[in-house]
Amino acid sequence: MSEHIKLSIDGLEVVTQKGRSILQAAGEQDIYIPTLCHHPDLKPAGVCRTCMVEVAGRGLVISCKTPVEEGMVVATDSPEIDSVRRTAVSLLVTNHHDDCIGCAADGHCALQNVASYVGVTRDALNRLRRPTRSVPVDTSNPFYDRDMDKCIVCGICVQTCKDLVGVSAIDFAFRGYDTTIAVPGDKPVITSRCISCGECVVRCPVGALIPKSRELPARLVKTICPYCGVGCGIVLGVRGNRIVNAEGNRDCATNAGILCVKGRYGHGFVGHADRLKTPLIRRNGKLSEASWDEALSLVAERLATYPGDAFAGLSSAKCTNEENYLFQKFVRAVMGTNNVDHCARLCHSPSVAGLAQSFGSGAMTNSIAEVADAQCILAIGTNTTAAHPVLATRMWAAVQRGAALIVANPKEIELCRWATLHLRQRPGSDVALMMGMARVIVDEGLHDRAFIAQRCEGFEELQKSLSHYDLDWVEKTTGVPKQKIAEAARLYATRKPAAIFYAMGVTQHTHGTDNVLATSNLALLTGNAGKPSTGVNPLRGQNNVQGACDLAALPNVFPGYQKVTDDAIRRKFEAAWSRPLSPTPGITHVEIFHAIHAGRVKALYSMGENPILSEADANHVREAIERLEFFVVQDIFLTETAAFADVVLPAAAFAEKDGTFTNTERRVQRVRKAVDAPGDAKPDWRILCELAQKMGVTGFDFSSPKQIMEEITSLTPQYAGITYERIETNGLQWPCTGPDHGGTQYLFAEKFSTPNGKAQFKPLDYRPPAEDPDEQYPLVLTTDRSLYHFHTSSMTGRVEGLVAAHPEERLMINPIDARALAVADEELVEVTSRRGNTRVRAHVTEICPAGVVSLTFHFANAPTNELTIAALDPVAKIPETKVCAVRVQKTGA
Amino acid sequence: MKQLEAARKRAEADWTKLRESQPLVMVGTATCGRSAGAVEVLNALAVEAKRRKLVVKFIEVGCIGSCYSEPIVCVQRPGEPAVVYGNVDTKSAVQIVAAHLGNGEPLAAHALGTLGEGSFDGIPNLWMQPFFRPQVRRVLRRCGFIDPRSLDHYLATDGYKGLEKALSMAPEAIISEVERAGLRGRGGAGFPTFRKWRFCREAPSEQKYLICNADEGDPGAFMNRSVLESDPHAVLEGMIIAGRAIGASTGYVYCRAEYPLALERLRASIADAESMGILGNDVLGSGFSFHIEVKEGAGAFVCGEETALIASIEGHRGMPRTRPPFPAISGLWGKPTIINNVESLASVSLILQNGAAWYAEVGSEKSKGTKTFALVGKVRHTGLVEAPMGITLREMIYDIGGGILDDKPLKAVQTGGPSGGCIPASLIDTPVDYDSLNALGTIMGSGGLVVMDEDTCAVDFARYFLDFARQESCGECVPCRLGTTQLMQILEDITRGRGTPSDIDLLVEMGEAVKKGSLCGLGQTAPNPVLTAIRYFREEFEDHVLRNRCPAAVCKEIISAPCMHACPIDTQAATYISLIAEGRLAEAFDVILADNPLPSVCARVCHHPCEDKCTAGKWGKPIAIRALKRFATDAAKAAGIYPDKKREPRRGEKVAIVGSGPAGLMAGYQLARSGHDVTIFESLPVVGGALAVYIPAYRLPREQLADDIRHIQNAGVQIETGVTIGVDISFAQLRERYRAIFIATGAHAPSAMRIPNEDAEGVIPAMAFLKDTALGNEISIGKRIAVVGGGNAAIDAARSALRTRGVEQVTILYRRTRKEMPAFEEEIEAALEEGVRIEYLVAPVRVLADSGRLEGVECLRMELGPLDASGRRRPVPIEGSEFIVELDTLMPAIGERADTPFLPDSIEKTRWDTIATCSETFATNLEGVFAGGDVVTGPDTVIEAMAAGKIAASMIDRYLRGDPVRRSYSFVRPSLYLPGVTLTDEEIESADRPKMERIPVSRRIHHDVEDEIGLARDQAVAEARRCLRCDLETEHACEALRRQAGDAP
């Protein structure tokens, strides 16, 4: 219970909570106290001195930093206050180069507001001396400019960068009047480690930090960011039919207003000239424009000739829940096959497979907001600041509150700056590492015996299997000193609540499922499951990869992970859809291409996927596509894959349609239309409906996504309680089983989703990666993501600023390897694997350990996946894109 | 504890043995000594001792504080008192070894004083020396007397006894002891130390910290450095005691990296204390553990602020934070933390060792104990001083400090460094304690005292201190970051002559707001120097902004060159000097004549305020400007050049001037040149007023005066002699006939001595005697003459008397010493040469007369007492010292008064009988009537009278033109800039002010033979080339020179 405090402000009796500042107490009563350096997201700085008030018996104090006390008598204005305030404000205005007319902040400038409140007059200013310093505007950043002449050195940007984002790219520099905000060396900001998240820009109270795009929106539309799985709420600013900017949605539980560079500045692709505007049909080997009627008739006609398993569909983790539902319904109900999958296969299929075994359900167990309250965070195989930047800020918050952060990653990623420990395991040795930790925990008796006894099964088997993980062997296998492993184990086992986060570094292996099981073993051993701020938390890569899985863009289940092999379930769907359904699970993503090669699949329908770049061993994929008899691609751009299609259907982008996305924490959130799609492009759900109708199938006469959602909830128990009305302002986290169910913040509070409700320990054997380096291919190639790009860059590659920030592929290579190969930084090299080769420039850096090189897969002109190996995890069928053997050579040109 | 006991016994035995077994030489090698060459001196001493095969023990010690006498060497032979030598160089070091160590004869010439029992002839005891006598040395007691690197020396001198005592006491008892002692924080704010400690002690936390703030950063402060370098264990001891009192087990010394020697000695001392078990786990077996770590700061002034210091130790940028929470509750790493200054901690060990009662014996009521000060600036004896709280600034400056350099008047003292403020000379009887200083708007600070003389400009020194604070501002809060800069810019503008009348109020307004609004102590005190400067020297600020004057002649953009600025009639001294340097004499004379119609006069009798402010005089001798003027004037006149100045077209306005002295002549000349019809009425038969009748002809030959008067008449001025207003023409008639009148009749009425019988026959006012002499009247004054007074009139009278027939002996009676004598130095010297006797410290008390005829005068001897308001020591009669001087004539020369019986009652006068005028315009209360010169000011100098005439003329001109009668002030700017000259090495080597030669004394028997011989041409040119050409340093000059250079082909 919080204590109440009574005080008087300007003669008004005010009751507030203990611990509040005078400024907060006044704000609660709508009593205005001017401030310039205060921001509700940040700790009070107390440097602008304009929030000064008078407390009886104490004199002048700054209200932002003075806590309320019982019986305090506060005056927010007096001649003395006025003299201090007026002086401070006059000084700032005078030093501000007085350029309101040309200033982007004009009209919403805090200095203007405060100056007008205080009543700073031109006469008063004319008595003062003008500034002696003027610096040119720093335009080096692709997204925002820094005009230090307008800076009032309030420090909000510094605090934002340091405390909120954890980057500390900027800080105070110099002394006295020369004090300014600068990056190291007072160089242009682009040279710093600024991640262009723009959080400082939105918080700048004046016009010192200004977005490059300064057009003001005419209306605002709340929707969800189309990039990673964090699912940040964004507010699109729209003018005419154009998106002019994006802001974080402060009401959104996921991000509370925080955005990353892509979320804030990455929407230029929506209105890009490259957008597909009409359907295209291949005529004489060339794609040419066609009408919807022509195109859909053609598709309907051709698809009718490939019923059943000769057909396969690739759904899209970028499309809405409704569209994924419709797509799999189309595949199952119209085409009569379960051959539907999507790219989750290439990222988190081991999570689904692994966590289903141990917990009974494969999704992030806990919530994003809980991260900040964890006492220990094990981040393994996740480059969180690059791939899930906004979630990383919650990790930073936890670290600032004293949490231990253990980073397990072969590369010295940005996250290591905050880390208590960095375990630099060899790529592919994760099982050894985590089982080694488990061994320490059990050996030292740090496991949670009560939890294990009450809620788990299989501990003895696990304990037995741990005997293989002698720490000396673990050290040898992982390359991590055993003391460090032990230290990590102790931290993880003793600092509770402890949460595990992982991403592709864990899953994209031939032993990806084992890796996932290793994480759940650790969580179960220490009782870190079924409680807030604990759990095993796979970080999903795409905005709606969770939803695409939930809504069954998977070959083995109906929506809500209801097995296709379960007769009762199947009958339920047959009844609902009025069609007979196949009882045989379909084939997976990689298997589809094998099946094409084998001639079993002849027609493929790809909605929003670009496998030619995203799939491991891409050459193999391209050859498969070339073998297809009929290939339909539905997308917003003519992607590398679409170029091979027989028919291309132009789709609407995320901002051009309504629907829902489900983010990585299982939160179903509303997506809203902000602008009209270009030309004849249509939302994917509408295209699917029209096609099905063309094929004469009923059950596709939806007039809105809302209607589709109603059908979804009627068939999917974990979505049962979700309606558009309920998620109008904030999403709901599944399971949400009924209209009165408030959603589930963290899973397994009472019981696990396994048949008997108990979590399962899984003994594990260590298996090395499929392809070890050898004399011919001596280096390990691992793949990574850039903060500035997304997936195959079909979107980010069309945003000018993002391209400027990260224009081309770079091979990260350790100086030791570079020296051995006589490769200099920026030098062009050829990277060759058994499957292909690519040419890129080298980036010599210690981020990569010796023996390991790294590439992203964002660039079509340097297709990394032509190098990777399609060796599959036996359970999840995910290819091992994180490890393959390569050779690096200098090239002539 | 036992181990310490044994160590102390051994140390004490060694300490005694050290002084008894062999000669001991201690050399002060703290940073101050080193910079003065102490290490070289030490080497020289050692080499010489070795050469002489003398067995001598050398010890490097810290600093005894007398910076003015660095390097300092102390020599002691067994059984003899020690002798402290000052200003030792490698040469005198050799002499000291030879004389004192070799022959047992101390070198009195270099000795500062003796120490210990016994004495040497001619060498006073050191502690009886003025610099040391008023001091009470407690914190500094070991400084300069022990080897700071020796724990043994510390133990032998009662070191760590306070700690031993403290370890036997409960922590709360330690705090109570400090409370009873009344110790207040020596870092500046004066917060009671015990209170802070108790807060911390009572704060609930396992972990607490103690920090010793050794981040001394004020300009001119070095108290802490001296203690750290000279007696580091004293600080460590205080820290351990404080740690025990507050419950801390870890202490930090935060010391700036600019103090490498202090850091080195601290670290070594910590290691020694650790090995002795004084520091570390289980201090001296007491169960209490304490560790000390040294943290180096990067030298940011703001890190002296507690919270910024904490941030710095934590590894952040040194930025302060708002309090509360106070560090005593939440400090380093969020734990309760006490931060004490070096001196506070050094005092703590003393309090514990000697008890609170002992500590509180000295000091003032609310500020107990002693305080160390760094006394710097324009005092003779700069140094590190420790004095009881409550000592007055006067004692500090005049006793300890030995007075102001060159005996210039004190202007102000800055206390508390850049966070403090100034105290004007009028308030130097203020006791130095926390509360008295606060009441004056300044602070004690850590004890910096910067003494300033009259050559310091109030605006400029405020700017200097503010600039420091401005640069050291961390930039965090708005008022400090921008406010100090704004204040600085305004002050900068004022010193550059760009200030506006409202700026002074703006400075006060903004200064107050910065004080109230700033986040930390830096900003809250930064405006103090400005605010106190305005509080005590507002008029000087107004001089800058309203009158374009810098009275101290410092602000170069206003003054152009100090010599020009100092001249009341704006003579372009620098310009004619530079012309003389190039041998362009005719042009030089032209420049002189431009502002001065009496060049021949001023070249001989001007008291040359220009030379007093001459920059060359700050480090050497000022340029002989008057001599140069005479040279140029004489040379031009010898060449027949005396050009008439161009007149403006005549306008027929009639102006009457009453009196033909320097004021009247100047006014007449200026008005005539402006086109007016000017008539000067002179009641005497000769023209020139005081110039003609009071200044003896041997100083100002009459033909020289006549040249200048002729020149003035050529400009159109009518002079009617023998016309007395009120007798020949009434004042009313004068007003009827003339549109404007300028009264410049001077001051002639003699002042009374106010002693019995002063109306006796034979008592003649000096001025009357001079006038009779000048007019050639018959005079008989007898053989024995005495003149009373010390001004130029007294000397003139005495020297004239010597030249009068029959006179055998002339004595001047003066009540102070020669140092205080207002007459020109060269005149006094000439008088002495000629045989005038001067009796100093003598005051006549009674004229002895027989039947109304003077027979002699009874005098009293005086001695100099305490200082008066002018900063001079007041003469006080010595009782029973009466003596009689037998005389034929007694001439009082103690000043004259204005004498204006001819004026109507309707004209307003002052209570001194001078005419009351507007100080700006010289207008009287009567329409069209102006007055100036001595009749307004009382007796003053020729040049001031001329200045009055010049200003009055311009006011009268405005009046006649119908313009508002108002002064306008412009900068003094030369009409011509000549590039500087380059001196050869020989020239630089031989450059010196030439002495103005006089004819031999034997030939100085006539009144009308000029005794000064002017400079020879080569002398004059060499002297002119010695000029530092301050006039070229302004922006205006640089611009002009650039233009000239650009124009050149």
Short mmCIF file of N, CA, C and O in Angstrom, two decimals, chain A residues 86-155:
data_model
loop_
_atom_site.label_atom_id
_atom_site.label_comp_id
_atom_site.label_asym_id
_atom_site.label_seq_id
_atom_site.Cartn_x
_atom_site.Cartn_y
_atom_site.Cartn_z
N ARG A 86 13.06 33.38 -15.20
CA ARG A 86 13.14 34.30 -16.32
C ARG A 86 14.59 34.39 -16.80
O ARG A 86 14.86 34.42 -18.01
N THR A 87 15.49 34.43 -15.84
CA THR A 87 16.90 34.50 -16.22
C THR A 87 17.31 33.26 -16.99
O THR A 87 17.90 33.34 -18.07
N ALA A 88 16.96 32.10 -16.44
CA ALA A 88 17.35 30.85 -17.11
C ALA A 88 16.77 30.80 -18.52
O ALA A 88 17.48 30.48 -19.48
N VAL A 89 15.50 31.14 -18.62
CA VAL A 89 14.85 31.04 -19.93
C VAL A 89 15.40 32.09 -20.89
O VAL A 89 15.66 31.80 -22.06
N SER A 90 15.59 33.31 -20.38
CA SER A 90 16.14 34.36 -21.25
C SER A 90 17.51 33.95 -21.77
O SER A 90 17.84 34.16 -22.94
N LEU A 91 18.30 33.38 -20.88
CA LEU A 91 19.65 32.96 -21.29
C LEU A 91 19.56 31.91 -22.38
O LEU A 91 20.29 31.95 -23.37
N LEU A 92 18.63 30.98 -22.19
CA LEU A 92 18.50 29.92 -23.20
C LEU A 92 18.02 30.48 -24.52
O LEU A 92 18.55 30.14 -25.58
N VAL A 93 17.03 31.34 -24.45
CA VAL A 93 16.48 31.89 -25.70
C VAL A 93 17.56 32.69 -26.42
O VAL A 93 17.75 32.56 -27.63
N THR A 94 18.28 33.49 -25.65
CA THR A 94 19.33 34.30 -26.26
C THR A 94 20.38 33.44 -26.93
O THR A 94 20.91 33.77 -27.98
N ASN A 95 20.67 32.34 -26.26
CA ASN A 95 21.74 31.48 -26.76
C ASN A 95 21.23 30.54 -27.85
O ASN A 95 21.93 29.62 -28.24
N HIS A 96 20.04 30.79 -28.31
CA HIS A 96 19.35 29.80 -29.14
C HIS A 96 19.34 30.19 -30.60
O HIS A 96 18.67 29.58 -31.41
N HIS A 97 20.05 31.24 -30.92
CA HIS A 97 20.15 31.69 -32.31
C HIS A 97 18.79 32.07 -32.89
O HIS A 97 18.67 32.23 -34.09
N ASP A 98 17.80 32.13 -32.00
CA ASP A 98 16.54 32.80 -32.32
C ASP A 98 15.91 32.50 -33.68
O ASP A 98 15.35 33.40 -34.30
N ASP A 99 16.06 31.28 -34.14
CA ASP A 99 15.59 31.05 -35.51
C ASP A 99 14.30 30.24 -35.49
O ASP A 99 14.26 29.12 -35.95
N CYS A 100 13.25 30.80 -34.91
CA CYS A 100 12.02 30.03 -34.78
C CYS A 100 11.37 29.76 -36.13
O CYS A 100 10.82 28.70 -36.38
N ILE A 101 11.47 30.73 -37.01
CA ILE A 101 10.74 30.61 -38.27
C ILE A 101 11.24 29.43 -39.08
O ILE A 101 10.48 28.66 -39.65
N GLY A 102 12.56 29.26 -39.07
CA GLY A 102 13.11 28.17 -39.88
C GLY A 102 13.22 26.87 -39.12
O GLY A 102 13.84 25.93 -39.58
N CYS A 103 12.62 26.81 -37.92
CA CYS A 103 12.87 25.66 -37.06
C CYS A 103 11.76 24.62 -37.19
O CYS A 103 10.58 24.96 -37.16
N ALA A 104 12.20 23.39 -37.28
CA ALA A 104 11.23 22.30 -37.42
C ALA A 104 10.39 22.14 -36.15
O ALA A 104 9.29 21.60 -36.19
N ALA A 105 10.93 22.60 -35.02
CA ALA A 105 10.20 22.42 -33.77
C ALA A 105 9.24 23.57 -33.49
O ALA A 105 8.54 23.56 -32.48
N ASP A 106 9.21 24.54 -34.39
CA ASP A 106 8.35 25.70 -34.17
C ASP A 106 6.92 25.25 -33.93
O ASP A 106 6.37 24.46 -34.69
N GLY A 107 6.37 25.74 -32.84
CA GLY A 107 4.99 25.38 -32.54
C GLY A 107 4.88 24.29 -31.50
O GLY A 107 3.93 24.23 -30.75
N HIS A 108 5.89 23.40 -31.45
CA HIS A 108 5.85 22.40 -30.38
C HIS A 108 7.17 22.38 -29.65
O HIS A 108 7.65 21.34 -29.21
N CYS A 109 7.74 23.56 -29.53
CA CYS A 109 9.04 23.69 -28.89
C CYS A 109 8.85 24.02 -27.42
O CYS A 109 8.14 24.96 -27.07
N ALA A 110 9.48 23.25 -26.57
CA ALA A 110 9.31 23.46 -25.13
C ALA A 110 9.86 24.82 -24.72
O ALA A 110 9.31 25.49 -23.85
N LEU A 111 10.92 25.23 -25.37
CA LEU A 111 11.51 26.52 -25.01
C LEU A 111 10.57 27.66 -25.36
O LEU A 111 10.38 28.59 -24.57
N GLN A 112 9.95 27.55 -26.52
CA GLN A 112 8.94 28.55 -26.89
C GLN A 112 7.83 28.60 -25.85
O GLN A 112 7.43 29.68 -25.40
N ASN A 113 7.35 27.42 -25.48
CA ASN A 113 6.23 27.37 -24.55
C ASN A 113 6.60 27.97 -23.21
O ASN A 113 5.85 28.77 -22.65
N VAL A 114 7.76 27.54 -22.71
CA VAL A 114 8.16 28.03 -21.40
C VAL A 114 8.44 29.54 -21.46
O VAL A 114 8.07 30.28 -20.56
N ALA A 115 9.07 29.96 -22.53
CA ALA A 115 9.37 31.39 -22.66
C ALA A 115 8.09 32.20 -22.68
O ALA A 115 7.99 33.27 -22.07
N SER A 116 7.11 31.66 -23.34
CA SER A 116 5.86 32.41 -23.41
C SER A 116 5.15 32.38 -22.07
O SER A 116 4.56 33.36 -21.64
N TYR A 117 5.27 31.26 -21.34
CA TYR A 117 4.66 31.19 -20.00
C TYR A 117 5.34 32.16 -19.05
O TYR A 117 4.69 32.91 -18.31
N VAL A 118 6.66 32.17 -19.10
CA VAL A 118 7.41 33.03 -18.19
C VAL A 118 7.29 34.49 -18.62
O VAL A 118 7.40 35.40 -17.81
N GLY A 119 7.02 34.71 -19.88
CA GLY A 119 6.85 36.06 -20.36
C GLY A 119 8.17 36.74 -20.68
O GLY A 119 8.44 37.85 -20.24
N VAL A 120 9.00 36.03 -21.41
CA VAL A 120 10.28 36.62 -21.80
C VAL A 120 10.03 37.61 -22.93
O VAL A 120 9.42 37.27 -23.94
N THR A 121 10.47 38.84 -22.73
CA THR A 121 10.18 39.87 -23.73
C THR A 121 11.40 40.15 -24.60
O THR A 121 12.53 39.90 -24.21
N ARG A 122 11.13 40.67 -25.75
CA ARG A 122 12.18 41.03 -26.70
C ARG A 122 13.12 42.07 -26.08
O ARG A 122 14.33 41.98 -26.19
N ASP A 123 12.53 43.02 -25.33
CA ASP A 123 13.36 44.05 -24.70
C ASP A 123 14.35 43.44 -23.73
O ASP A 123 15.52 43.82 -23.68
N ALA A 124 13.84 42.47 -22.95
CA ALA A 124 14.71 41.84 -21.96
C ALA A 124 15.84 41.10 -22.68
O ALA A 124 16.98 41.11 -22.23
N LEU A 125 15.51 40.48 -23.78
CA LEU A 125 16.53 39.72 -24.51
C LEU A 125 17.57 40.65 -25.14
O LEU A 125 18.74 40.33 -25.21
N ASN A 126 17.10 41.81 -25.56
CA ASN A 126 18.02 42.72 -26.25
C ASN A 126 19.11 43.26 -25.33
O ASN A 126 20.13 43.75 -25.79
N ARG A 127 18.85 43.16 -24.02
CA ARG A 127 19.90 43.61 -23.10
C ARG A 127 21.03 42.59 -23.05
O ARG A 127 22.13 42.92 -22.62
N LEU A 128 20.72 41.37 -23.43
CA LEU A 128 21.71 40.30 -23.25
C LEU A 128 22.65 40.20 -24.43
O LEU A 128 22.35 40.67 -25.52
N ARG A 129 23.77 39.57 -24.18
CA ARG A 129 24.75 39.38 -25.23
C ARG A 129 24.36 38.16 -26.06
O ARG A 129 23.83 37.18 -25.55
N ARG A 130 24.69 38.24 -27.30
CA ARG A 130 24.34 37.17 -28.25
C ARG A 130 25.35 36.03 -28.16
O ARG A 130 26.47 36.23 -27.71
N PRO A 131 24.98 34.87 -28.61
CA PRO A 131 25.93 33.75 -28.53
C PRO A 131 27.16 34.01 -29.38
O PRO A 131 27.09 34.68 -30.40
N THR A 132 28.25 33.45 -28.92
CA THR A 132 29.50 33.67 -29.63
C THR A 132 29.86 32.48 -30.49
O THR A 132 30.80 32.53 -31.26
N ARG A 133 29.10 31.41 -30.31
CA ARG A 133 29.50 30.18 -30.99
C ARG A 133 28.39 29.75 -31.94
O ARG A 133 27.22 29.84 -31.62
N SER A 134 28.78 29.31 -33.09
CA SER A 134 27.80 28.77 -34.01
C SER A 134 28.45 27.57 -34.69
O SER A 134 29.58 27.65 -35.13
N VAL A 135 27.73 26.47 -34.69
CA VAL A 135 28.32 25.28 -35.32
C VAL A 135 27.41 24.83 -36.45
O VAL A 135 26.20 24.98 -36.38
N PRO A 136 28.00 24.30 -37.51
CA PRO A 136 27.17 23.85 -38.62
C PRO A 136 26.30 22.66 -38.21
O PRO A 136 26.66 21.91 -37.30
N VAL A 137 25.19 22.53 -38.87
CA VAL A 137 24.29 21.43 -38.59
C VAL A 137 24.95 20.12 -39.02
O VAL A 137 25.53 20.03 -40.10
N ASP A 138 24.88 19.13 -38.15
CA ASP A 138 25.44 17.81 -38.46
C ASP A 138 24.37 17.01 -39.20
O ASP A 138 23.37 16.60 -38.62
N THR A 139 24.57 16.83 -40.48
CA THR A 139 23.56 16.14 -41.29
C THR A 139 24.00 14.72 -41.62
O THR A 139 23.46 14.09 -42.53
N SER A 140 25.00 14.23 -40.87
CA SER A 140 25.61 12.97 -41.27
C SER A 140 24.69 11.76 -41.12
O SER A 140 24.81 10.79 -41.83
N ASN A 141 23.77 11.84 -40.16
CA ASN A 141 22.88 10.69 -39.96
C ASN A 141 21.81 10.67 -41.04
O ASN A 141 21.26 11.71 -41.39
N PRO A 142 21.50 9.50 -41.58
CA PRO A 142 20.52 9.46 -42.68
C PRO A 142 19.09 9.80 -42.25
O PRO A 142 18.25 10.06 -43.09
N PHE A 143 18.82 9.79 -40.95
CA PHE A 143 17.44 9.96 -40.53
C PHE A 143 17.15 11.27 -39.81
O PHE A 143 16.03 11.74 -39.78
N TYR A 144 18.20 11.82 -39.18
CA TYR A 144 17.95 13.06 -38.44
C TYR A 144 19.16 13.97 -38.51
O TYR A 144 20.27 13.53 -38.79
N ASP A 145 18.92 15.25 -38.28
CA ASP A 145 19.98 16.25 -38.26
C ASP A 145 20.17 16.74 -36.84
O ASP A 145 19.24 16.72 -36.04
N ARG A 146 21.37 17.19 -36.56
CA ARG A 146 21.66 17.76 -35.23
C ARG A 146 22.07 19.21 -35.42
O ARG A 146 23.10 19.49 -36.01
N ASP A 147 21.26 20.11 -34.90
CA ASP A 147 21.57 21.53 -34.98
C ASP A 147 21.93 22.00 -33.58
O ASP A 147 21.07 22.37 -32.79
N MET A 148 23.22 21.94 -33.27
CA MET A 148 23.64 22.22 -31.90
C MET A 148 23.46 23.68 -31.52
O MET A 148 23.50 24.02 -30.35
N ASP A 149 23.27 24.55 -32.49
CA ASP A 149 22.96 25.94 -32.15
C ASP A 149 21.64 26.03 -31.40
O ASP A 149 21.38 26.99 -30.69
N LYS A 150 20.79 25.05 -31.60
CA LYS A 150 19.48 25.10 -30.96
C LYS A 150 19.46 24.27 -29.68
O LYS A 150 18.46 24.25 -28.98
N CYS A 151 20.54 23.57 -29.44
CA CYS A 151 20.56 22.67 -28.29
C CYS A 151 20.56 23.46 -26.99
O CYS A 151 21.27 24.45 -26.86
N ILE A 152 19.74 23.04 -26.05
CA ILE A 152 19.72 23.72 -24.75
C ILE A 152 20.43 22.88 -23.69
O ILE A 152 20.33 23.16 -22.50
N VAL A 153 21.14 21.85 -24.12
CA VAL A 153 21.94 21.00 -23.23
C VAL A 153 21.12 20.52 -22.03
O VAL A 153 21.59 20.53 -20.90
N CYS A 154 19.87 20.15 -22.30
CA CYS A 154 19.03 19.66 -21.22
C CYS A 154 19.43 18.26 -20.82
O CYS A 154 19.09 17.80 -19.73
N GLY A 155 20.13 17.56 -21.70
CA GLY A 155 20.61 16.22 -21.36
C GLY A 155 19.58 15.13 -21.58
O GLY A 155 19.86 13.96 -21.31
#
